[in-house]
mmCIF file of C-alpha atoms in Angstrom:
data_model
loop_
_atom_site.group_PDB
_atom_site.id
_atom_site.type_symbol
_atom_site.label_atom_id
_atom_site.label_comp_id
_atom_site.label_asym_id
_atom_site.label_seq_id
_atom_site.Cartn_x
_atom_site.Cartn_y
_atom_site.Cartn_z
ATOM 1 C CA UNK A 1 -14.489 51.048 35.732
ATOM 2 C CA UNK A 2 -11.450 50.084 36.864
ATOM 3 C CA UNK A 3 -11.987 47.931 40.058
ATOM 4 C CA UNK A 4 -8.214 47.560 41.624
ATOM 5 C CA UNK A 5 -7.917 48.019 45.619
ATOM 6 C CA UNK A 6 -4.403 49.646 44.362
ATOM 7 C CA UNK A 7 -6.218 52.571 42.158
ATOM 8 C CA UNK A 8 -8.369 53.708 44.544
ATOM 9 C CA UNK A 9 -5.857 54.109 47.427
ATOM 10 C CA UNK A 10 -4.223 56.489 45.731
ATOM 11 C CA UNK A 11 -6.695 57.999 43.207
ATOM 12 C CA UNK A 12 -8.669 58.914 46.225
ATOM 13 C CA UNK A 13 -6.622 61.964 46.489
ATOM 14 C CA UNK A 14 -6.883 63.286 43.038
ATOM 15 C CA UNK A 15 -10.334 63.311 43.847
ATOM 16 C CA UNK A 16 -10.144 64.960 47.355
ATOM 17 C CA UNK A 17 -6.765 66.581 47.090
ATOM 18 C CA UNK A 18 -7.118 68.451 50.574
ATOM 19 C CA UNK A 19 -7.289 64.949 52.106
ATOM 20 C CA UNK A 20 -3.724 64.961 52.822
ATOM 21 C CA UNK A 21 -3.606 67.543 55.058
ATOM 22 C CA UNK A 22 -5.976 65.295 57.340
ATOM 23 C CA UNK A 23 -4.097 62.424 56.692
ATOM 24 C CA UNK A 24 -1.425 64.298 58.164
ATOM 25 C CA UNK A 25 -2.234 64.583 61.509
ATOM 26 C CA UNK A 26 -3.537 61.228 61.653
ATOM 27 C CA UNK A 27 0.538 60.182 60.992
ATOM 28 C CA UNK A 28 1.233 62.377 63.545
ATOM 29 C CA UNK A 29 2.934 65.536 61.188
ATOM 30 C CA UNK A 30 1.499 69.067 60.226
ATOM 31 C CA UNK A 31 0.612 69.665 56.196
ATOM 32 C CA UNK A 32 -1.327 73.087 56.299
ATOM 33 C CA UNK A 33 -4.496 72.658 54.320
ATOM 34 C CA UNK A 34 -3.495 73.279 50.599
ATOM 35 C CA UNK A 35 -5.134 76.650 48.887
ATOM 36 C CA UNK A 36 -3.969 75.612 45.661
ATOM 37 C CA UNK A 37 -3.554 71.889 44.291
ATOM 38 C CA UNK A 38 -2.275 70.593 40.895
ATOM 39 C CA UNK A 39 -1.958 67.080 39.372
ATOM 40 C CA UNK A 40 1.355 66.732 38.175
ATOM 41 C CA UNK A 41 2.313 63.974 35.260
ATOM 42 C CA UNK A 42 3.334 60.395 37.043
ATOM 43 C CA UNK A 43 5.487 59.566 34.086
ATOM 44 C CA UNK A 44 9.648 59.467 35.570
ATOM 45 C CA UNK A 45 10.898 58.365 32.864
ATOM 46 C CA UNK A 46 14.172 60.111 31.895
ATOM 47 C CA UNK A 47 15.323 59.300 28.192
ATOM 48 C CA UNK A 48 16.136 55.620 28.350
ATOM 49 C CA UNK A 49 14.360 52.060 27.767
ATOM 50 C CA UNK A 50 13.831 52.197 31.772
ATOM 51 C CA UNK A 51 10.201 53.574 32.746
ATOM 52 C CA UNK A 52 9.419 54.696 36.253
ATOM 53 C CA UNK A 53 5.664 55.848 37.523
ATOM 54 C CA UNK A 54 4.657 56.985 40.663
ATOM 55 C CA UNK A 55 0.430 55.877 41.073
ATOM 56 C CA UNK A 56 -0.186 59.917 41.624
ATOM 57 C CA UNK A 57 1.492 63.321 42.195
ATOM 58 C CA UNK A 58 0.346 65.814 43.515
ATOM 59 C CA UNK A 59 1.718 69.353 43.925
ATOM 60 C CA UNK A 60 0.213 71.212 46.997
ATOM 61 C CA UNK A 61 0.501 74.777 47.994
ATOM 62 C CA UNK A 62 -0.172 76.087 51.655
ATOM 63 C CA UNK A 63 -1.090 79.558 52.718
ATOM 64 C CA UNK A 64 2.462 79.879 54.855
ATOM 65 C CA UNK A 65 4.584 77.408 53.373
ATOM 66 C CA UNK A 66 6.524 76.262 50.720
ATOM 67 C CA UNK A 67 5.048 74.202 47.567
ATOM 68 C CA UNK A 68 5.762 70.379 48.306
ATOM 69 C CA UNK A 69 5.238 67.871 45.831
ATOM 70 C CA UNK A 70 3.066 64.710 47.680
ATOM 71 C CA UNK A 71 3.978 61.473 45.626
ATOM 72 C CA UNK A 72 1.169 58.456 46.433
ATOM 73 C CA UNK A 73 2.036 54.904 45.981
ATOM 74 C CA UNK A 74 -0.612 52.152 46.844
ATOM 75 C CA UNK A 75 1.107 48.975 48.015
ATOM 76 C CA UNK A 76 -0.524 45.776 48.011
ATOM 77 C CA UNK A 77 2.387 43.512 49.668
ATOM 78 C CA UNK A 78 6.364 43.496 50.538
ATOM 79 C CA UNK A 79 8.422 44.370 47.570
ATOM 80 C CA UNK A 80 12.084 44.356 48.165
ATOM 81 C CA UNK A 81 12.896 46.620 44.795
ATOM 82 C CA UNK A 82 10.047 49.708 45.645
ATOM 83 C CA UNK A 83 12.542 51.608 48.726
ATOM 84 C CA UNK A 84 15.000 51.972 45.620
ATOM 85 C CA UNK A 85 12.574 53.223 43.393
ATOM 86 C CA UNK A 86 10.757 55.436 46.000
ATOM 87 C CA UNK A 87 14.165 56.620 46.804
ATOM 88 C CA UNK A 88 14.899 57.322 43.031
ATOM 89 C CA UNK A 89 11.359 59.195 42.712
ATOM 90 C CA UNK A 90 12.073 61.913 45.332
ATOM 91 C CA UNK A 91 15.657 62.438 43.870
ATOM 92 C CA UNK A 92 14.061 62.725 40.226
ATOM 93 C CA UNK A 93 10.753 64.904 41.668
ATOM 94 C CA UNK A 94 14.067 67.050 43.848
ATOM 95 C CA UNK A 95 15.708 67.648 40.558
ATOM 96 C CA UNK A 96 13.262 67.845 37.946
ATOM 97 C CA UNK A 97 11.128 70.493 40.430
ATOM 98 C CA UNK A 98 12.880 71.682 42.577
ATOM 99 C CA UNK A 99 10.638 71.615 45.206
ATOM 100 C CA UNK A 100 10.402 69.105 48.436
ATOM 101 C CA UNK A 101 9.320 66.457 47.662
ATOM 102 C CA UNK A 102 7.413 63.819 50.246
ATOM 103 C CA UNK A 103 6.337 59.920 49.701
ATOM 104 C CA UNK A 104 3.427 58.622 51.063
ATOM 105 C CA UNK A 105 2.809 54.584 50.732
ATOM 106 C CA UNK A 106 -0.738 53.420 51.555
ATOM 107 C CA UNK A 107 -1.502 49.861 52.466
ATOM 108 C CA UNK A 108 -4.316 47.799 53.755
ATOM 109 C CA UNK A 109 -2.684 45.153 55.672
ATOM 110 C CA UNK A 110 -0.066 45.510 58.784
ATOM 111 C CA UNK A 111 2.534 43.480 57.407
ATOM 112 C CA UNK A 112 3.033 45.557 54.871
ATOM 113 C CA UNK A 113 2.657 49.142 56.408
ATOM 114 C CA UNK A 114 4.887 47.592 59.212
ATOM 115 C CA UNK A 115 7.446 47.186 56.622
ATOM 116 C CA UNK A 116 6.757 50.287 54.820
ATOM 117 C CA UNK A 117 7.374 52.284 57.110
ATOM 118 C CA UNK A 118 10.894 50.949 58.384
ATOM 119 C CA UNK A 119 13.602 53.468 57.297
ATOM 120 C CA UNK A 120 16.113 52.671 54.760
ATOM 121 C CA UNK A 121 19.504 53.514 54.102
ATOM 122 C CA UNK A 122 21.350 54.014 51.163
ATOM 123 C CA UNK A 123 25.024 54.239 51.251
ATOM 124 C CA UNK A 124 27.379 52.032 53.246
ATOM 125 C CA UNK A 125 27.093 51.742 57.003
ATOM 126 C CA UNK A 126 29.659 53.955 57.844
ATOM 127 C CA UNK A 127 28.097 56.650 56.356
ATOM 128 C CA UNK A 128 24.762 56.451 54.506
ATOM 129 C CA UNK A 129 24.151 59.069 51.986
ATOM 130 C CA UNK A 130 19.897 59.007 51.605
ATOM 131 C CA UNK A 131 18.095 57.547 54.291
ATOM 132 C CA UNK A 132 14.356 57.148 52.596
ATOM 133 C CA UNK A 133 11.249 57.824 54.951
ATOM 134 C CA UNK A 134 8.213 57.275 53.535
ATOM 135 C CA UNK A 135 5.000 58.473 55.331
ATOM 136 C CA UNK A 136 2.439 55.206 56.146
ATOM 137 C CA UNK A 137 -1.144 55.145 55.921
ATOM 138 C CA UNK A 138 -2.682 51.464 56.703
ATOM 139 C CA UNK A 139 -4.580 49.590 59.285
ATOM 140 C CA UNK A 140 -1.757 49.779 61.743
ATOM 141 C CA UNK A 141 -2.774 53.622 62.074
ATOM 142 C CA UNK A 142 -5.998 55.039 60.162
ATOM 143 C CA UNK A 143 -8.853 55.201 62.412
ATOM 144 C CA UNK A 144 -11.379 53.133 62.400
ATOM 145 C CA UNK A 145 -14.774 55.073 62.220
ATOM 146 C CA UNK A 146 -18.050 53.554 63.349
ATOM 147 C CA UNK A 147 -19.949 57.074 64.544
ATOM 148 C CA UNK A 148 -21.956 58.341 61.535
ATOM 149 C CA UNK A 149 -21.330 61.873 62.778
ATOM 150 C CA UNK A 150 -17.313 61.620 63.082
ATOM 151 C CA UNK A 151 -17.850 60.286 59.251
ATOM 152 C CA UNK A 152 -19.995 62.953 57.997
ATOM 153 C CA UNK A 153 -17.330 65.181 59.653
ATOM 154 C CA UNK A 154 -14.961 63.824 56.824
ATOM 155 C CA UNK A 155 -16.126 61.694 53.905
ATOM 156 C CA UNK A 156 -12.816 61.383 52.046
ATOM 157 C CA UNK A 157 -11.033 60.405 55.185
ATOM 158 C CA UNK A 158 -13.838 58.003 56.050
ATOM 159 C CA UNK A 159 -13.632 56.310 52.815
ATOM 160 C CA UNK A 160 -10.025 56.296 52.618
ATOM 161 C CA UNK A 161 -9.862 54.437 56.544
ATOM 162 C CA UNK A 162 -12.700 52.141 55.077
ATOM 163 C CA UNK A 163 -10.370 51.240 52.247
ATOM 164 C CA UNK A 164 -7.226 50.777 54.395
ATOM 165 C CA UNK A 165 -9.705 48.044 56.662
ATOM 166 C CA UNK A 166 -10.776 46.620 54.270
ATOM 167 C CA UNK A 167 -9.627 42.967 56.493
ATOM 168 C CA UNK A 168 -10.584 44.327 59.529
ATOM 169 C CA UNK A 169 -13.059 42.091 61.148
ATOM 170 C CA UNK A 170 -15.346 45.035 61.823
ATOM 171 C CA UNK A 171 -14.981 46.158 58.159
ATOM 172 C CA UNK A 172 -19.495 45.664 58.162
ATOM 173 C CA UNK A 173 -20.127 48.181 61.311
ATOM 174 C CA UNK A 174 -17.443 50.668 59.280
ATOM 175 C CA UNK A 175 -19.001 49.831 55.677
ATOM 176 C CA UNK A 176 -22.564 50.661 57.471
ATOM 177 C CA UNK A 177 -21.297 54.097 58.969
ATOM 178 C CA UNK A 178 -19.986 55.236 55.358
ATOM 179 C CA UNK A 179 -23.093 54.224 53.385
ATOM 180 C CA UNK A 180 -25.402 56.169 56.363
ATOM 181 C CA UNK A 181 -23.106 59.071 56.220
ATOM 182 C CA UNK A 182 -23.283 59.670 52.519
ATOM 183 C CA UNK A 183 -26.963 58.884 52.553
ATOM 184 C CA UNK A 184 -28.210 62.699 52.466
ATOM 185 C CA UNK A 185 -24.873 63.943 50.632
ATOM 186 C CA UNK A 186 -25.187 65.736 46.664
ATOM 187 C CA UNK A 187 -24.830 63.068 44.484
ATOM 188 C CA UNK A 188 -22.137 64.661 42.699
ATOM 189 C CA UNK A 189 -19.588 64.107 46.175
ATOM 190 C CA UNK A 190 -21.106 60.523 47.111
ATOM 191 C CA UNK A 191 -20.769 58.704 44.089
ATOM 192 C CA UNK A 192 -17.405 58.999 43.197
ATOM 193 C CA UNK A 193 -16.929 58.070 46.583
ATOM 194 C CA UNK A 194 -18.902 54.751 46.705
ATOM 195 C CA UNK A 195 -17.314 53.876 43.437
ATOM 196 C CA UNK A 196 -13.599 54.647 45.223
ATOM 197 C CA UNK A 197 -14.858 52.292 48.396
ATOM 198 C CA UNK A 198 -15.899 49.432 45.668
ATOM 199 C CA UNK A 199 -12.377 49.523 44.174
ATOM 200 C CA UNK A 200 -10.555 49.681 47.634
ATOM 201 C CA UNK A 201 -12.333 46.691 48.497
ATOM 202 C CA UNK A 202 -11.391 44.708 45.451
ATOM 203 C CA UNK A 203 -12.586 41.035 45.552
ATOM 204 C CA UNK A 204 -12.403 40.645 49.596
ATOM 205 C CA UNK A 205 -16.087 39.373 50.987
ATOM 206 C CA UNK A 206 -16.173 42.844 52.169
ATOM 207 C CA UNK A 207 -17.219 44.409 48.858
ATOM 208 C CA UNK A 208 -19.994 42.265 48.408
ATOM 209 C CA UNK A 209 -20.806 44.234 51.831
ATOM 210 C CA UNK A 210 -20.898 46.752 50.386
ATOM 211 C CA UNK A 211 -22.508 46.733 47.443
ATOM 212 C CA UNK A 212 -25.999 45.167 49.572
ATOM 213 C CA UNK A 213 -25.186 48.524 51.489
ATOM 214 C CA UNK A 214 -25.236 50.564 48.640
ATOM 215 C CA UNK A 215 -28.273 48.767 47.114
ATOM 216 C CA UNK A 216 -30.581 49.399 50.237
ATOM 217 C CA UNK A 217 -29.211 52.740 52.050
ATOM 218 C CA UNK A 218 -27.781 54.544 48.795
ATOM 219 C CA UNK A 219 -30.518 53.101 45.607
ATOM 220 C CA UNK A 220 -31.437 56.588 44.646
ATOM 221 C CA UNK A 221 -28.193 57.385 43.578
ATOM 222 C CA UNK A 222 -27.387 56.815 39.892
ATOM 223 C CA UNK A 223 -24.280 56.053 39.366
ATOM 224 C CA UNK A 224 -22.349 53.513 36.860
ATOM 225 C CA UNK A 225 -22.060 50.862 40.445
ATOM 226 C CA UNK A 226 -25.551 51.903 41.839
ATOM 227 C CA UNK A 227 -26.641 50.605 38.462
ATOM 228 C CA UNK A 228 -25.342 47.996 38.359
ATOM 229 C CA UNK A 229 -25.669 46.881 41.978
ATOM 230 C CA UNK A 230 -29.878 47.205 41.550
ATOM 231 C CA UNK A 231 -29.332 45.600 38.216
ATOM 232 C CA UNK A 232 -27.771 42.550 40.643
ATOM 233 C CA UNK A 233 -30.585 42.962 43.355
ATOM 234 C CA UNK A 234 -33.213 42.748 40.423
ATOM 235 C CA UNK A 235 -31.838 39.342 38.806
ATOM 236 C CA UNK A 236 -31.200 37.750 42.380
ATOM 237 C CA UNK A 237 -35.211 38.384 43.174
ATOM 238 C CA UNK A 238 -36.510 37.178 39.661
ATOM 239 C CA UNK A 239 -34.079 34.123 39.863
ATOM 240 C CA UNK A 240 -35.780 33.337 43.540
ATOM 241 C CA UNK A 241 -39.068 33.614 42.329
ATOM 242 C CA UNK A 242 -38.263 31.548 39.226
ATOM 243 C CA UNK A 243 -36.653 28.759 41.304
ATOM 244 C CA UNK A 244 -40.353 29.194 43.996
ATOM 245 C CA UNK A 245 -42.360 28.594 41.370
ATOM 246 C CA UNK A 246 -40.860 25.532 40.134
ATOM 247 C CA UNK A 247 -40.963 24.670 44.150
ATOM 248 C CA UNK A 248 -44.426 25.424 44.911
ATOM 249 C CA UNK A 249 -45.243 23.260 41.447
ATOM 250 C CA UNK A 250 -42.910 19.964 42.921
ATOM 251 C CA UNK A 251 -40.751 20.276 39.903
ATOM 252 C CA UNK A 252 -37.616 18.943 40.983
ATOM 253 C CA UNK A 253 -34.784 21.581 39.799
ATOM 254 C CA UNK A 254 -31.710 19.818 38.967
ATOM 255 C CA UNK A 255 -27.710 21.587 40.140
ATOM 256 C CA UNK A 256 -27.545 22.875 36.260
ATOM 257 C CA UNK A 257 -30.412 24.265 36.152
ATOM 258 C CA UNK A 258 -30.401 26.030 39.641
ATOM 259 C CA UNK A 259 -26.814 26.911 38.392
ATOM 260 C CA UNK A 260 -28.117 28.518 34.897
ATOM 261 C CA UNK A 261 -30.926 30.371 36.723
ATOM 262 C CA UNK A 262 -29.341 31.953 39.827
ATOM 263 C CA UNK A 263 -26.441 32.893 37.626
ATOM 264 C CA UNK A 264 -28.271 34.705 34.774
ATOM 265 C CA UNK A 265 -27.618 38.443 34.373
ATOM 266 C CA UNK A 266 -29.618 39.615 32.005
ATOM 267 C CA UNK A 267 -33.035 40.446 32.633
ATOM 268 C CA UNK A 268 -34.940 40.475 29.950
ATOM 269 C CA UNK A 269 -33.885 36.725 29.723
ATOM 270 C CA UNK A 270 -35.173 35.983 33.612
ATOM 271 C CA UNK A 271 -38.281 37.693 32.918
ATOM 272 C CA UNK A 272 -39.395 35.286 30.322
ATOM 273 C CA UNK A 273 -38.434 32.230 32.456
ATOM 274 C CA UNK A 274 -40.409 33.967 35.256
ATOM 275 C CA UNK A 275 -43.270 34.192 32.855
ATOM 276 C CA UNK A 276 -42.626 30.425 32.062
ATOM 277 C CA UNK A 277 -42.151 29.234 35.779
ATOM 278 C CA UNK A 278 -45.858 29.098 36.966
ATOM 279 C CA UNK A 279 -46.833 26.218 34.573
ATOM 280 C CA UNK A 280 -43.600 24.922 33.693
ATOM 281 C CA UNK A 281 -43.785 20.942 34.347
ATOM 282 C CA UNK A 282 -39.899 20.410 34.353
ATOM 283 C CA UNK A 283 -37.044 22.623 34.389
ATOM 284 C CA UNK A 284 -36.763 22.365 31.101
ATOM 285 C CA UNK A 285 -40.153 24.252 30.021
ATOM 286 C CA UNK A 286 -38.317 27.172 31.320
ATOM 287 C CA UNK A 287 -36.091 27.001 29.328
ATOM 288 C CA UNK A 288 -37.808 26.068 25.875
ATOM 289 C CA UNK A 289 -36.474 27.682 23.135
ATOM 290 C CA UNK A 290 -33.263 29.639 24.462
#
């Protein structure tokens, strides 16, 4: 699974393609809902050693208007070379399709969006020639949703808003309204979106949020994270009760060993130290023979 913030900001809407349209009047345009959406190839490349992806394309068709193609680039921090090659992407998706094409960058910190979403020129001053405006989702402007009915209205969007707060210092009450909201949801919509809130949270102390969140309100589901996050719950408990054991019996536990207990993953290995704990007379015992 892959677990970067930057996939799942913009993979979110290969997976809920009609999410744009919402997006949309959050940033304050109108995209008709699409009735027809396509993932396009990212690959830019033309026929030289330089390569050139955008993260995803989409092509979306409305009832009333014109095809546009939506290009989605997840941006992590300030990079002085990406208006040049956003700029270059709409020219190449212009030519190549033929079609309108529109750039939206989506960031979870304000420094960046802030600086995202500042026009840029191309051309001398005089005149300039392009003038790139990309659309901006971040924290500067997604809304931050704490009422579990307003989420259930709108999972993807909820998700996506989660994702683009991930810093925000009421990131728990917004985790908390997500994992309620998808708690009576198919399985078949709600995991792909837990796993997509995992990966927008990346390493921050957030995501371990949210995986105790998905451990208690979600633990029915069955997905590859669900898994995996009971797997976690299960070795924390057995590694507690090891290390109570050895408490209740006045055996004095040293750093390494607390270390090599509470940091054991596999469970079939915990369960015979747990067996061992009870009567164990150092730290050791529980340990014989690994």
């Amino acid at each position: 699974m892959v677990s970067s913030p930057h996939e799942a900001m913009h993979r979110i809407f290969q997976e809920h393609p009609g999410l744009f349209s919402r997006v949309s009047e959050v940033l304050g345009i109108t995209i008709a809902p699409p009735v027809s959406v396509t993932v396009m190839p990212t690959d830019l490349t033309e026929n030289r050693p330089l390569e050139r992806r955008v993260d995803t394309l989409l092509r979306l068709e409305t009832e009333h208007d014109e095809p546009l193609l939506l290009a989605i680039e997840a941006q992590g921090k300030k990079d002085t070379d990406k208006p040049a090659s956003w700029a270059y992407y709409l020219s190449y998706l212009h030519t190549k399709y033929r079609l309108p094409p529109l750039l939206l960058v989506v960031c979870q910190d304000r420094a960046t969006a802030e600086w995202a979403s500042a026009p840029v020129s191309i051309g001398p001053r005089q005149w300039p020639a392009l003038t790139l405006r990309p659309l901006v989702a971040g924290p500067h402007n997604m809304p931050v949703i704490t009422d579990v009915a307003e989420a259930r209205k709108d999972l993807a969007l909820t998700t996506l808003a989660a994702i683009t707060h991930a810093a925000d210092p009421d990131i728990g009450a917004i985790l908390k309204t997500l994992s309620t909201a998808l708690r009576d949801v198919p399985e078949i919509i709600a995991d792909p979106l837990v796993e997509l809130t995992a990966q927008g949270l990346g390493n921050r102390p957030a995501a371990q949020q949210w995986r105790n969140l998905v451990a208690v309100d979600l633990s029915f589901y069955k997905s590859f994270m669900a898994e995996e996050i009971r797997d976690e719950g299960r070795t924390e408990g057995i590694a507690q009760g090891i290390l109570l054991f050895l408490a209740q019996a006045g055996v004095d536990v040293s750093d390494e060993a607390r270390e090599r207990i509470t940091t054991c993953g596999d469970l079939d290995t915990l369960n015979r130290w747990l067996l061992r704990a009870p009567t164990a007379k150092s730290a050791e015992d529980v340990f014989a023979g690994e």
